Amino acid sequence: MGISPTQLLIILAIVALLFGTKKLRSMGGDLGSAVKNFKTEMNQNEHKPEASLTHSISEADSKVDATPLQSSVQKNS
């Protein structure tokens, strides 16, 4: 039980009356540019997955603090 074409036209007409055609046109343009930017970023990240993964791992390793582990080892000795 999907939406029939007549129901879709009625919904679109109500939305056009509420927002106006200029506002709908600008929202459509904004949505289109957002989708275009998203696709561009996804394609750029798709070509360099190894570099970003290596960078993330090296950042995580540099943030690890080994001091608590060393102090617990010294207490047990």
PDB file of C-alpha atoms in Angstrom:
ATOM      1  CA  MET A   1       0.000   0.000   0.000  1.00  0.00           C
ATOM      2  CA  GLY A   2       2.258   2.738  -1.284  1.00  0.00           C
ATOM      3  CA  ILE A   3       1.434   6.304  -2.139  1.00  0.00           C
ATOM      4  CA  SER A   4      -0.590   6.664  -5.314  1.00  0.00           C
ATOM      5  CA  PRO A   5       0.348   9.317  -7.887  1.00  0.00           C
ATOM      6  CA  THR A   6      -2.725  11.415  -7.059  1.00  0.00           C
ATOM      7  CA  GLN A   7      -1.852  11.419  -3.351  1.00  0.00           C
ATOM      8  CA  LEU A   8       1.703  12.444  -4.198  1.00  0.00           C
ATOM      9  CA  LEU A   9       0.455  15.348  -6.348  1.00  0.00           C
ATOM     10  CA  ILE A  10      -1.842  16.537  -3.549  1.00  0.00           C
ATOM     11  CA  ILE A  11       1.039  16.427  -1.043  1.00  0.00           C
ATOM     12  CA  LEU A  12       3.339  18.331  -3.429  1.00  0.00           C
ATOM     13  CA  ALA A  13       0.653  20.968  -4.047  1.00  0.00           C
ATOM     14  CA  ILE A  14       0.172  21.505  -0.306  1.00  0.00           C
ATOM     15  CA  VAL A  15       3.931  21.782   0.258  1.00  0.00           C
ATOM     16  CA  ALA A  16       4.197  24.293  -2.631  1.00  0.00           C
ATOM     17  CA  LEU A  17       1.405  26.378  -1.100  1.00  0.00           C
ATOM     18  CA  LEU A  18       2.979  26.332   2.347  1.00  0.00           C
ATOM     19  CA  PHE A  19       6.559  27.177   1.390  1.00  0.00           C
ATOM     20  CA  GLY A  20       6.226  28.900  -1.959  1.00  0.00           C
ATOM     21  CA  THR A  21       8.055  27.995  -5.151  1.00  0.00           C
ATOM     22  CA  LYS A  22      11.073  30.271  -4.515  1.00  0.00           C
ATOM     23  CA  LYS A  23      11.773  28.697  -1.138  1.00  0.00           C
ATOM     24  CA  LEU A  24      11.358  25.174  -2.578  1.00  0.00           C
ATOM     25  CA  ARG A  25      13.704  26.009  -5.451  1.00  0.00           C
ATOM     26  CA  SER A  26      16.395  27.281  -3.077  1.00  0.00           C
ATOM     27  CA  MET A  27      15.986  24.251  -0.784  1.00  0.00           C
ATOM     28  CA  GLY A  28      16.316  21.954  -3.803  1.00  0.00           C
ATOM     29  CA  GLY A  29      19.498  23.718  -4.888  1.00  0.00           C
ATOM     30  CA  ASP A  30      20.950  23.473  -1.391  1.00  0.00           C
ATOM     31  CA  LEU A  31      20.090  19.785  -1.197  1.00  0.00           C
ATOM     32  CA  GLY A  32      21.635  19.141  -4.610  1.00  0.00           C
ATOM     33  CA  SER A  33      24.895  20.874  -3.695  1.00  0.00           C
ATOM     34  CA  ALA A  34      25.046  18.978  -0.400  1.00  0.00           C
ATOM     35  CA  VAL A  35      24.659  15.635  -2.199  1.00  0.00           C
ATOM     36  CA  LYS A  36      27.299  16.657  -4.759  1.00  0.00           C
ATOM     37  CA  ASN A  37      29.778  17.611  -2.017  1.00  0.00           C
ATOM     38  CA  PHE A  38      29.079  14.371  -0.165  1.00  0.00           C
ATOM     39  CA  LYS A  39      29.755  12.280  -3.278  1.00  0.00           C
ATOM     40  CA  THR A  40      32.955  14.219  -3.985  1.00  0.00           C
ATOM     41  CA  GLU A  41      34.248  13.629  -0.456  1.00  0.00           C
ATOM     42  CA  MET A  42      33.330   9.940  -0.571  1.00  0.00           C
ATOM     43  CA  ASN A  43      35.220   9.501  -3.856  1.00  0.00           C
ATOM     44  CA  GLN A  44      38.283  11.273  -2.467  1.00  0.00           C
ATOM     45  CA  ASN A  45      38.294   9.118   0.671  1.00  0.00           C
ATOM     46  CA  GLU A  46      37.743   5.959  -1.359  1.00  0.00           C
ATOM     47  CA  HIS A  47      41.020   6.412  -3.223  1.00  0.00           C
ATOM     48  CA  LYS A  48      43.157   6.796  -0.061  1.00  0.00           C
ATOM     49  CA  PRO A  49      41.872   4.342   2.573  1.00  0.00           C
ATOM     50  CA  GLU A  50      45.303   2.979   3.544  1.00  0.00           C
ATOM     51  CA  ALA A  51      46.804   6.380   4.259  1.00  0.00           C
ATOM     52  CA  SER A  52      43.941   7.498   6.462  1.00  0.00           C
ATOM     53  CA  LEU A  53      43.885   4.172   8.330  1.00  0.00           C
ATOM     54  CA  THR A  54      47.637   4.293   8.974  1.00  0.00           C
ATOM     55  CA  HIS A  55      47.343   7.898  10.128  1.00  0.00           C
ATOM     56  CA  SER A  56      44.523   7.017  12.531  1.00  0.00           C
ATOM     57  CA  ILE A  57      46.468   4.127  14.021  1.00  0.00           C
ATOM     58  CA  SER A  58      49.611   6.184  14.514  1.00  0.00           C
ATOM     59  CA  GLU A  59      47.587   8.932  16.225  1.00  0.00           C
ATOM     60  CA  ALA A  60      45.974   6.391  18.532  1.00  0.00           C
ATOM     61  CA  ASP A  61      49.358   4.872  19.423  1.00  0.00           C
ATOM     62  CA  SER A  62      50.808   8.264  20.268  1.00  0.00           C
ATOM     63  CA  LYS A  63      47.898   9.018  22.622  1.00  0.00           C
ATOM     64  CA  VAL A  64      48.282   5.818  24.662  1.00  0.00           C
ATOM     65  CA  ASP A  65      49.762   6.425  28.096  1.00  0.00           C
ATOM     66  CA  ALA A  66      51.827   3.485  29.330  1.00  0.00           C
ATOM     67  CA  THR A  67      52.525   4.940  32.789  1.00  0.00           C
ATOM     68  CA  PRO A  68      49.733   3.112  34.688  1.00  0.00           C
ATOM     69  CA  LEU A  69      50.814  -0.206  33.208  1.00  0.00           C
ATOM     70  CA  GLN A  70      54.440   0.351  34.132  1.00  0.00           C
ATOM     71  CA  SER A  71      53.606   1.332  37.698  1.00  0.00           C
ATOM     72  CA  SER A  72      51.476  -1.792  38.224  1.00  0.00           C
ATOM     73  CA  VAL A  73      54.301  -3.979  36.883  1.00  0.00           C
ATOM     74  CA  GLN A  74      56.778  -2.343  39.280  1.00  0.00           C
ATOM     75  CA  LYS A  75      54.476  -2.977  42.261  1.00  0.00           C
ATOM     76  CA  ASN A  76      54.210  -6.688  41.449  1.00  0.00           C
ATOM     77  CA  SER A  77      57.994  -7.117  41.170  1.00  0.00           C
TER      78      SER A  77
END
